[in-house]
């Protein structure tokens, strides 16, 4: 391999940064399995309701599969936050639909949540504390250091939050007219179809923005280094005190040490 073929340090660092970003996004948003857990309950609900128009059967099946996914994750000792969020979302949808008797209300809590989340992304981006930074900061081990110490990452987080907010608002702008004008099966199939593509687009844009941003400041490593330095200073002070005591004892006996 010639010197021109060898990757430079900058190239290696960029590749490492992209790999870290990909891993953090995968952890934050659940990856393929998280997407499956997000889509499956709604898909099951609309499939059953399309076939037999039985609200109770469709709702119970959706809730049951959500609970089953939580049980599987618990049995495998995996992270359950994505599965639990799915259970709560489906649970609220079941309650709404059962209370009103309108199958379309199964989707209403999720639609309201999507709109609220979109506004949260936009408002926090405008306020200078972008939500995506609050979410990803601990995963990158940088906490909130990006706010004051890493303006490049703050800018990337702000762009990503705007992207998430606008994409989710666009999704809501499609779904709410269908909630009022379409029937349950039409709304359900469109909602299922819109589960993954907007999500993937937002994740991709987040990856693009962060991959081009400066690397995160590892505040945990800084704290650990400071703790080690403090321990070393403490040990040095103890050693210095012990040396002073030994020198004082030697002076007391006229510079001679007695056996």
PDB file of C-alpha atoms in Angstrom:
ATOM      1  CA  UNK A   1       0.000   0.000   0.000  1.00  0.00           C
ATOM      2  CA  UNK A   2       1.397   3.383  -0.984  1.00  0.00           C
ATOM      3  CA  UNK A   3       1.259   6.478   1.146  1.00  0.00           C
ATOM      4  CA  UNK A   4      -1.572   7.723  -1.068  1.00  0.00           C
ATOM      5  CA  UNK A   5      -3.582   4.576  -0.389  1.00  0.00           C
ATOM      6  CA  UNK A   6      -3.242   4.780   3.386  1.00  0.00           C
ATOM      7  CA  UNK A   7      -6.113   6.466   5.210  1.00  0.00           C
ATOM      8  CA  UNK A   8      -5.145   9.712   6.868  1.00  0.00           C
ATOM      9  CA  UNK A   9      -5.722  10.411  10.540  1.00  0.00           C
ATOM     10  CA  UNK A  10      -8.466  12.861   9.599  1.00  0.00           C
ATOM     11  CA  UNK A  11     -10.228  10.214   7.501  1.00  0.00           C
ATOM     12  CA  UNK A  12      -9.989   7.704  10.347  1.00  0.00           C
ATOM     13  CA  UNK A  13     -11.317  10.237  12.838  1.00  0.00           C
ATOM     14  CA  UNK A  14     -14.214  11.078  10.523  1.00  0.00           C
ATOM     15  CA  UNK A  15     -15.036   7.383  10.116  1.00  0.00           C
ATOM     16  CA  UNK A  16     -14.919   6.924  13.882  1.00  0.00           C
ATOM     17  CA  UNK A  17     -17.215   9.918  14.379  1.00  0.00           C
ATOM     18  CA  UNK A  18     -19.710   8.540  11.875  1.00  0.00           C
ATOM     19  CA  UNK A  19     -19.611   5.107  13.523  1.00  0.00           C
ATOM     20  CA  UNK A  20     -20.225   6.627  16.957  1.00  0.00           C
ATOM     21  CA  UNK A  21     -23.088   8.697  15.564  1.00  0.00           C
ATOM     22  CA  UNK A  22     -24.684   5.666  13.932  1.00  0.00           C
ATOM     23  CA  UNK A  23     -24.406   3.650  17.156  1.00  0.00           C
ATOM     24  CA  UNK A  24     -25.907   6.482  19.222  1.00  0.00           C
ATOM     25  CA  UNK A  25     -28.840   6.945  16.840  1.00  0.00           C
ATOM     26  CA  UNK A  26     -29.426   3.199  16.801  1.00  0.00           C
ATOM     27  CA  UNK A  27     -29.532   3.155  20.604  1.00  0.00           C
ATOM     28  CA  UNK A  28     -31.701   6.253  20.885  1.00  0.00           C
ATOM     29  CA  UNK A  29     -34.347   5.240  18.365  1.00  0.00           C
ATOM     30  CA  UNK A  30     -34.340   1.467  18.757  1.00  0.00           C
ATOM     31  CA  UNK A  31     -33.079   0.366  15.354  1.00  0.00           C
ATOM     32  CA  UNK A  32     -34.952  -2.184  13.238  1.00  0.00           C
ATOM     33  CA  UNK A  33     -36.531  -3.914  16.205  1.00  0.00           C
ATOM     34  CA  UNK A  34     -37.821  -0.623  17.572  1.00  0.00           C
ATOM     35  CA  UNK A  35     -39.434   0.141  14.231  1.00  0.00           C
ATOM     36  CA  UNK A  36     -41.101  -3.273  14.159  1.00  0.00           C
ATOM     37  CA  UNK A  37     -42.467  -2.729  17.661  1.00  0.00           C
ATOM     38  CA  UNK A  38     -43.790   0.650  16.572  1.00  0.00           C
ATOM     39  CA  UNK A  39     -45.539  -0.602  13.433  1.00  0.00           C
ATOM     40  CA  UNK A  40     -46.855  -4.040  14.411  1.00  0.00           C
ATOM     41  CA  UNK A  41     -49.688  -3.099  16.844  1.00  0.00           C
ATOM     42  CA  UNK A  42     -51.216  -0.558  14.462  1.00  0.00           C
ATOM     43  CA  UNK A  43     -50.801  -2.925  11.531  1.00  0.00           C
ATOM     44  CA  UNK A  44     -52.547  -5.704  13.433  1.00  0.00           C
ATOM     45  CA  UNK A  45     -55.363  -3.383  14.505  1.00  0.00           C
ATOM     46  CA  UNK A  46     -56.138  -2.097  11.015  1.00  0.00           C
ATOM     47  CA  UNK A  47     -55.792  -5.574   9.472  1.00  0.00           C
ATOM     48  CA  UNK A  48     -58.307  -7.149  11.851  1.00  0.00           C
ATOM     49  CA  UNK A  49     -60.671  -4.188  11.647  1.00  0.00           C
ATOM     50  CA  UNK A  50     -60.507  -4.200   7.846  1.00  0.00           C
ATOM     51  CA  UNK A  51     -61.502  -7.877   7.802  1.00  0.00           C
ATOM     52  CA  UNK A  52     -64.343  -8.027  10.325  1.00  0.00           C
ATOM     53  CA  UNK A  53     -65.029  -4.429  11.553  1.00  0.00           C
ATOM     54  CA  UNK A  54     -64.782  -5.707  15.129  1.00  0.00           C
ATOM     55  CA  UNK A  55     -63.378  -2.875  17.254  1.00  0.00           C
ATOM     56  CA  UNK A  56     -63.000  -4.945  20.436  1.00  0.00           C
ATOM     57  CA  UNK A  57     -61.159  -7.797  18.749  1.00  0.00           C
ATOM     58  CA  UNK A  58     -58.823  -5.434  16.875  1.00  0.00           C
ATOM     59  CA  UNK A  59     -58.069  -3.388  20.008  1.00  0.00           C
ATOM     60  CA  UNK A  60     -57.425  -6.420  22.206  1.00  0.00           C
ATOM     61  CA  UNK A  61     -55.157  -7.992  19.589  1.00  0.00           C
ATOM     62  CA  UNK A  62     -53.104  -4.789  19.250  1.00  0.00           C
ATOM     63  CA  UNK A  63     -52.717  -4.473  23.014  1.00  0.00           C
ATOM     64  CA  UNK A  64     -51.860  -8.165  23.380  1.00  0.00           C
ATOM     65  CA  UNK A  65     -49.068  -8.048  20.805  1.00  0.00           C
ATOM     66  CA  UNK A  66     -47.643  -4.925  22.474  1.00  0.00           C
ATOM     67  CA  UNK A  67     -47.566  -6.678  25.842  1.00  0.00           C
ATOM     68  CA  UNK A  68     -46.048  -9.770  24.241  1.00  0.00           C
ATOM     69  CA  UNK A  69     -43.184  -7.696  22.843  1.00  0.00           C
ATOM     70  CA  UNK A  70     -42.488  -6.282  26.301  1.00  0.00           C
ATOM     71  CA  UNK A  71     -42.465  -9.783  27.778  1.00  0.00           C
ATOM     72  CA  UNK A  72     -40.026 -10.960  25.108  1.00  0.00           C
ATOM     73  CA  UNK A  73     -37.694  -8.065  25.814  1.00  0.00           C
ATOM     74  CA  UNK A  74     -37.863  -8.698  29.555  1.00  0.00           C
ATOM     75  CA  UNK A  75     -37.121 -12.377  29.021  1.00  0.00           C
ATOM     76  CA  UNK A  76     -34.111 -11.500  26.866  1.00  0.00           C
ATOM     77  CA  UNK A  77     -33.050  -8.778  29.338  1.00  0.00           C
ATOM     78  CA  UNK A  78     -33.101  -6.196  26.552  1.00  0.00           C
ATOM     79  CA  UNK A  79     -33.880  -2.494  26.809  1.00  0.00           C
ATOM     80  CA  UNK A  80     -37.650  -2.168  27.185  1.00  0.00           C
ATOM     81  CA  UNK A  81     -38.151   1.587  26.804  1.00  0.00           C
ATOM     82  CA  UNK A  82     -39.296   1.347  23.167  1.00  0.00           C
ATOM     83  CA  UNK A  83     -41.603  -1.587  23.844  1.00  0.00           C
ATOM     84  CA  UNK A  84     -43.070   0.100  26.929  1.00  0.00           C
ATOM     85  CA  UNK A  85     -43.705   3.311  25.006  1.00  0.00           C
ATOM     86  CA  UNK A  86     -45.551   1.200  22.444  1.00  0.00           C
ATOM     87  CA  UNK A  87     -47.702  -0.395  25.147  1.00  0.00           C
ATOM     88  CA  UNK A  88     -48.656   2.985  26.574  1.00  0.00           C
ATOM     89  CA  UNK A  89     -49.478   4.345  23.142  1.00  0.00           C
ATOM     90  CA  UNK A  90     -51.625   1.351  22.241  1.00  0.00           C
ATOM     91  CA  UNK A  91     -53.214   1.366  25.697  1.00  0.00           C
ATOM     92  CA  UNK A  92     -54.326   4.984  25.359  1.00  0.00           C
ATOM     93  CA  UNK A  93     -55.607   4.257  21.872  1.00  0.00           C
ATOM     94  CA  UNK A  94     -57.659   1.296  23.137  1.00  0.00           C
ATOM     95  CA  UNK A  95     -59.131   3.380  25.959  1.00  0.00           C
ATOM     96  CA  UNK A  96     -60.098   6.224  23.598  1.00  0.00           C
ATOM     97  CA  UNK A  97     -61.666   3.880  21.072  1.00  0.00           C
ATOM     98  CA  UNK A  98     -63.573   1.905  23.711  1.00  0.00           C
ATOM     99  CA  UNK A  99     -64.871   5.067  25.403  1.00  0.00           C
ATOM    100  CA  UNK A 100     -66.144   6.683  22.206  1.00  0.00           C
ATOM    101  CA  UNK A 101     -67.037   3.542  20.276  1.00  0.00           C
ATOM    102  CA  UNK A 102     -65.287   5.080  17.271  1.00  0.00           C
ATOM    103  CA  UNK A 103     -62.494   2.895  15.895  1.00  0.00           C
ATOM    104  CA  UNK A 104     -60.711   5.930  14.439  1.00  0.00           C
ATOM    105  CA  UNK A 105     -60.077   7.150  17.983  1.00  0.00           C
ATOM    106  CA  UNK A 106     -57.628   4.273  18.405  1.00  0.00           C
ATOM    107  CA  UNK A 107     -55.217   6.410  16.383  1.00  0.00           C
ATOM    108  CA  UNK A 108     -56.025   9.767  17.978  1.00  0.00           C
ATOM    109  CA  UNK A 109     -53.636   9.646  20.996  1.00  0.00           C
ATOM    110  CA  UNK A 110     -50.717   8.772  18.748  1.00  0.00           C
ATOM    111  CA  UNK A 111     -51.599  11.565  16.344  1.00  0.00           C
ATOM    112  CA  UNK A 112     -51.837  14.081  19.179  1.00  0.00           C
ATOM    113  CA  UNK A 113     -48.517  12.846  20.561  1.00  0.00           C
ATOM    114  CA  UNK A 114     -46.872  13.243  17.151  1.00  0.00           C
ATOM    115  CA  UNK A 115     -48.127  16.828  16.865  1.00  0.00           C
ATOM    116  CA  UNK A 116     -47.046  17.673  20.405  1.00  0.00           C
ATOM    117  CA  UNK A 117     -43.614  16.150  19.797  1.00  0.00           C
ATOM    118  CA  UNK A 118     -43.242  18.140  16.577  1.00  0.00           C
ATOM    119  CA  UNK A 119     -43.998  21.369  18.428  1.00  0.00           C
ATOM    120  CA  UNK A 120     -41.562  20.389  21.191  1.00  0.00           C
ATOM    121  CA  UNK A 121     -38.770  19.903  18.653  1.00  0.00           C
ATOM    122  CA  UNK A 122     -39.452  23.269  17.036  1.00  0.00           C
ATOM    123  CA  UNK A 123     -39.949  25.260  20.241  1.00  0.00           C
ATOM    124  CA  UNK A 124     -36.814  23.872  21.898  1.00  0.00           C
ATOM    125  CA  UNK A 125     -34.795  24.553  18.744  1.00  0.00           C
ATOM    126  CA  UNK A 126     -36.006  28.164  18.758  1.00  0.00           C
ATOM    127  CA  UNK A 127     -35.190  28.440  22.480  1.00  0.00           C
ATOM    128  CA  UNK A 128     -31.593  27.287  21.971  1.00  0.00           C
ATOM    129  CA  UNK A 129     -32.000  23.969  23.788  1.00  0.00           C
ATOM    130  CA  UNK A 130     -32.879  21.603  20.918  1.00  0.00           C
ATOM    131  CA  UNK A 131     -34.688  18.512  22.090  1.00  0.00           C
ATOM    132  CA  UNK A 132     -32.600  16.145  19.997  1.00  0.00           C
ATOM    133  CA  UNK A 133     -29.519  17.399  21.851  1.00  0.00           C
ATOM    134  CA  UNK A 134     -31.167  16.722  25.207  1.00  0.00           C
ATOM    135  CA  UNK A 135     -31.956  13.196  24.017  1.00  0.00           C
ATOM    136  CA  UNK A 136     -28.611  12.328  22.452  1.00  0.00           C
ATOM    137  CA  UNK A 137     -26.254  14.230  24.753  1.00  0.00           C
ATOM    138  CA  UNK A 138     -26.156  11.541  27.470  1.00  0.00           C
ATOM    139  CA  UNK A 139     -25.745   8.802  24.847  1.00  0.00           C
ATOM    140  CA  UNK A 140     -22.719  10.615  23.391  1.00  0.00           C
ATOM    141  CA  UNK A 141     -21.416  11.125  26.967  1.00  0.00           C
ATOM    142  CA  UNK A 142     -21.409  14.868  26.410  1.00  0.00           C
ATOM    143  CA  UNK A 143     -24.527  15.744  28.443  1.00  0.00           C
ATOM    144  CA  UNK A 144     -25.155  19.492  27.920  1.00  0.00           C
ATOM    145  CA  UNK A 145     -21.564  20.473  27.129  1.00  0.00           C
ATOM    146  CA  UNK A 146     -22.633  21.195  23.546  1.00  0.00           C
ATOM    147  CA  UNK A 147     -24.661  24.194  24.723  1.00  0.00           C
ATOM    148  CA  UNK A 148     -21.698  26.298  25.874  1.00  0.00           C
ATOM    149  CA  UNK A 149     -18.515  24.490  24.849  1.00  0.00           C
ATOM    150  CA  UNK A 150     -19.262  23.041  21.430  1.00  0.00           C
ATOM    151  CA  UNK A 151     -21.172  25.512  19.223  1.00  0.00           C
ATOM    152  CA  UNK A 152     -20.761  23.315  16.145  1.00  0.00           C
ATOM    153  CA  UNK A 153     -22.668  20.474  17.757  1.00  0.00           C
ATOM    154  CA  UNK A 154     -25.298  22.835  19.108  1.00  0.00           C
ATOM    155  CA  UNK A 155     -25.877  24.041  15.550  1.00  0.00           C
ATOM    156  CA  UNK A 156     -26.164  20.439  14.326  1.00  0.00           C
ATOM    157  CA  UNK A 157     -28.615  19.552  17.085  1.00  0.00           C
ATOM    158  CA  UNK A 158     -30.668  22.634  16.259  1.00  0.00           C
ATOM    159  CA  UNK A 159     -30.846  21.678  12.575  1.00  0.00           C
ATOM    160  CA  UNK A 160     -31.798  18.115  13.491  1.00  0.00           C
ATOM    161  CA  UNK A 161     -34.544  19.305  15.836  1.00  0.00           C
ATOM    162  CA  UNK A 162     -35.957  21.535  13.107  1.00  0.00           C
ATOM    163  CA  UNK A 163     -35.886  18.560  10.732  1.00  0.00           C
ATOM    164  CA  UNK A 164     -37.738  16.320  13.185  1.00  0.00           C
ATOM    165  CA  UNK A 165     -40.272  19.025  13.984  1.00  0.00           C
ATOM    166  CA  UNK A 166     -41.104  19.886  10.382  1.00  0.00           C
ATOM    167  CA  UNK A 167     -41.234  16.249   9.269  1.00  0.00           C
ATOM    168  CA  UNK A 168     -43.610  15.334  12.098  1.00  0.00           C
ATOM    169  CA  UNK A 169     -45.750  18.399  11.428  1.00  0.00           C
ATOM    170  CA  UNK A 170     -45.979  17.340   7.796  1.00  0.00           C
ATOM    171  CA  UNK A 171     -47.089  13.899   8.908  1.00  0.00           C
ATOM    172  CA  UNK A 172     -49.764  15.432  11.163  1.00  0.00           C
ATOM    173  CA  UNK A 173     -50.931  17.663   8.309  1.00  0.00           C
ATOM    174  CA  UNK A 174     -51.678  14.506   6.306  1.00  0.00           C
ATOM    175  CA  UNK A 175     -53.273  12.460   9.080  1.00  0.00           C
ATOM    176  CA  UNK A 176     -55.663  14.924  10.741  1.00  0.00           C
ATOM    177  CA  UNK A 177     -57.697  15.676   7.583  1.00  0.00           C
ATOM    178  CA  UNK A 178     -57.983  11.917   7.083  1.00  0.00           C
ATOM    179  CA  UNK A 179     -59.169  11.549  10.679  1.00  0.00           C
ATOM    180  CA  UNK A 180     -62.090  13.836   9.891  1.00  0.00           C
ATOM    181  CA  UNK A 181     -62.879  12.807   6.339  1.00  0.00           C
ATOM    182  CA  UNK A 182     -61.701   9.234   5.738  1.00  0.00           C
ATOM    183  CA  UNK A 183     -63.015   6.012   7.230  1.00  0.00           C
ATOM    184  CA  UNK A 184     -61.135   3.943   9.815  1.00  0.00           C
ATOM    185  CA  UNK A 185     -59.483   1.553   7.394  1.00  0.00           C
ATOM    186  CA  UNK A 186     -58.266   4.331   5.095  1.00  0.00           C
ATOM    187  CA  UNK A 187     -56.840   6.277   8.023  1.00  0.00           C
ATOM    188  CA  UNK A 188     -55.278   3.131   9.480  1.00  0.00           C
ATOM    189  CA  UNK A 189     -53.485   2.040   6.331  1.00  0.00           C
ATOM    190  CA  UNK A 190     -52.185   5.537   5.609  1.00  0.00           C
ATOM    191  CA  UNK A 191     -50.946   5.819   9.186  1.00  0.00           C
ATOM    192  CA  UNK A 192     -49.159   2.459   8.941  1.00  0.00           C
ATOM    193  CA  UNK A 193     -47.599   3.544   5.647  1.00  0.00           C
ATOM    194  CA  UNK A 194     -46.371   6.777   7.272  1.00  0.00           C
ATOM    195  CA  UNK A 195     -44.844   5.112  10.325  1.00  0.00           C
ATOM    196  CA  UNK A 196     -41.400   4.331   8.922  1.00  0.00           C
ATOM    197  CA  UNK A 197     -40.517   6.665   5.978  1.00  0.00           C
ATOM    198  CA  UNK A 198     -40.735   9.993   7.899  1.00  0.00           C
ATOM    199  CA  UNK A 199     -38.868   8.411  10.808  1.00  0.00           C
ATOM    200  CA  UNK A 200     -36.072   7.164   8.555  1.00  0.00           C
ATOM    201  CA  UNK A 201     -35.822  10.548   6.843  1.00  0.00           C
ATOM    202  CA  UNK A 202     -35.503  12.345  10.193  1.00  0.00           C
ATOM    203  CA  UNK A 203     -32.902   9.865  11.469  1.00  0.00           C
ATOM    204  CA  UNK A 204     -30.926  10.167   8.225  1.00  0.00           C
ATOM    205  CA  UNK A 205     -30.888  13.976   8.392  1.00  0.00           C
ATOM    206  CA  UNK A 206     -29.830  13.803  12.042  1.00  0.00           C
ATOM    207  CA  UNK A 207     -26.973  11.501  11.064  1.00  0.00           C
ATOM    208  CA  UNK A 208     -25.911  13.870   8.259  1.00  0.00           C
ATOM    209  CA  UNK A 209     -25.894  16.917  10.539  1.00  0.00           C
ATOM    210  CA  UNK A 210     -24.037  15.197  13.382  1.00  0.00           C
ATOM    211  CA  UNK A 211     -21.537  13.405  11.144  1.00  0.00           C
ATOM    212  CA  UNK A 212     -20.386  16.806   9.880  1.00  0.00           C
ATOM    213  CA  UNK A 213     -20.333  18.376  13.352  1.00  0.00           C
ATOM    214  CA  UNK A 214     -17.323  18.525  15.696  1.00  0.00           C
ATOM    215  CA  UNK A 215     -16.872  15.435  17.889  1.00  0.00           C
ATOM    216  CA  UNK A 216     -18.637  15.414  21.257  1.00  0.00           C
ATOM    217  CA  UNK A 217     -16.842  16.455  24.420  1.00  0.00           C
ATOM    218  CA  UNK A 218     -16.762  13.399  26.678  1.00  0.00           C
ATOM    219  CA  UNK A 219     -17.652  15.036  29.992  1.00  0.00           C
ATOM    220  CA  UNK A 220     -17.709  11.671  31.743  1.00  0.00           C
ATOM    221  CA  UNK A 221     -14.099  11.066  30.732  1.00  0.00           C
ATOM    222  CA  UNK A 222     -13.245  14.569  31.913  1.00  0.00           C
ATOM    223  CA  UNK A 223     -14.834  13.918  35.300  1.00  0.00           C
ATOM    224  CA  UNK A 224     -13.033  10.601  35.607  1.00  0.00           C
ATOM    225  CA  UNK A 225      -9.727  12.257  34.685  1.00  0.00           C
ATOM    226  CA  UNK A 226     -10.338  14.988  37.258  1.00  0.00           C
ATOM    227  CA  UNK A 227     -11.101  12.380  39.913  1.00  0.00           C
ATOM    228  CA  UNK A 228      -7.866  10.542  39.091  1.00  0.00           C
ATOM    229  CA  UNK A 229      -5.935  13.797  39.168  1.00  0.00           C
ATOM    230  CA  UNK A 230      -7.458  14.667  42.548  1.00  0.00           C
ATOM    231  CA  UNK A 231      -6.526  11.248  43.900  1.00  0.00           C
ATOM    232  CA  UNK A 232      -2.967  11.724  42.630  1.00  0.00           C
ATOM    233  CA  UNK A 233      -2.779  15.172  44.245  1.00  0.00           C
ATOM    234  CA  UNK A 234      -4.097  13.740  47.481  1.00  0.00           C
ATOM    235  CA  UNK A 235      -1.534  10.929  47.384  1.00  0.00           C
ATOM    236  CA  UNK A 236       1.227  13.443  46.663  1.00  0.00           C
ATOM    237  CA  UNK A 237       0.149  15.575  49.638  1.00  0.00           C
ATOM    238  CA  UNK A 238       0.093  12.522  51.875  1.00  0.00           C
ATOM    239  CA  UNK A 239       3.552  11.523  50.677  1.00  0.00           C
ATOM    240  CA  UNK A 240       4.810  15.070  51.218  1.00  0.00           C
ATOM    241  CA  UNK A 241       3.427  15.149  54.760  1.00  0.00           C
ATOM    242  CA  UNK A 242       5.013  11.786  55.485  1.00  0.00           C
ATOM    243  CA  UNK A 243       8.356  13.043  54.138  1.00  0.00           C
ATOM    244  CA  UNK A 244       8.147  16.193  56.259  1.00  0.00           C
ATOM    245  CA  UNK A 245       7.394  14.088  59.322  1.00  0.00           C
ATOM    246  CA  UNK A 246      10.344  11.829  58.562  1.00  0.00           C
ATOM    247  CA  UNK A 247      12.659  14.812  58.028  1.00  0.00           C
ATOM    248  CA  UNK A 248      11.461  16.380  61.263  1.00  0.00           C
ATOM    249  CA  UNK A 249      12.126  13.185  63.162  1.00  0.00           C
ATOM    250  CA  UNK A 250      15.632  13.008  61.686  1.00  0.00           C
ATOM    251  CA  UNK A 251      16.304  16.621  62.675  1.00  0.00           C
ATOM    252  CA  UNK A 252      15.071  15.933  66.187  1.00  0.00           C
ATOM    253  CA  UNK A 253      17.689  13.232  66.657  1.00  0.00           C
ATOM    254  CA  UNK A 254      20.497  15.330  65.290  1.00  0.00           C
ATOM    255  CA  UNK A 255      20.304  14.017  61.805  1.00  0.00           C
ATOM    256  CA  UNK A 256      20.938  10.447  63.013  1.00  0.00           C
ATOM    257  CA  UNK A 257      18.481   7.624  62.733  1.00  0.00           C
ATOM    258  CA  UNK A 258      18.430   5.180  65.606  1.00  0.00           C
ATOM    259  CA  UNK A 259      17.838   1.515  65.096  1.00  0.00           C
TER     260      UNK A 259
END
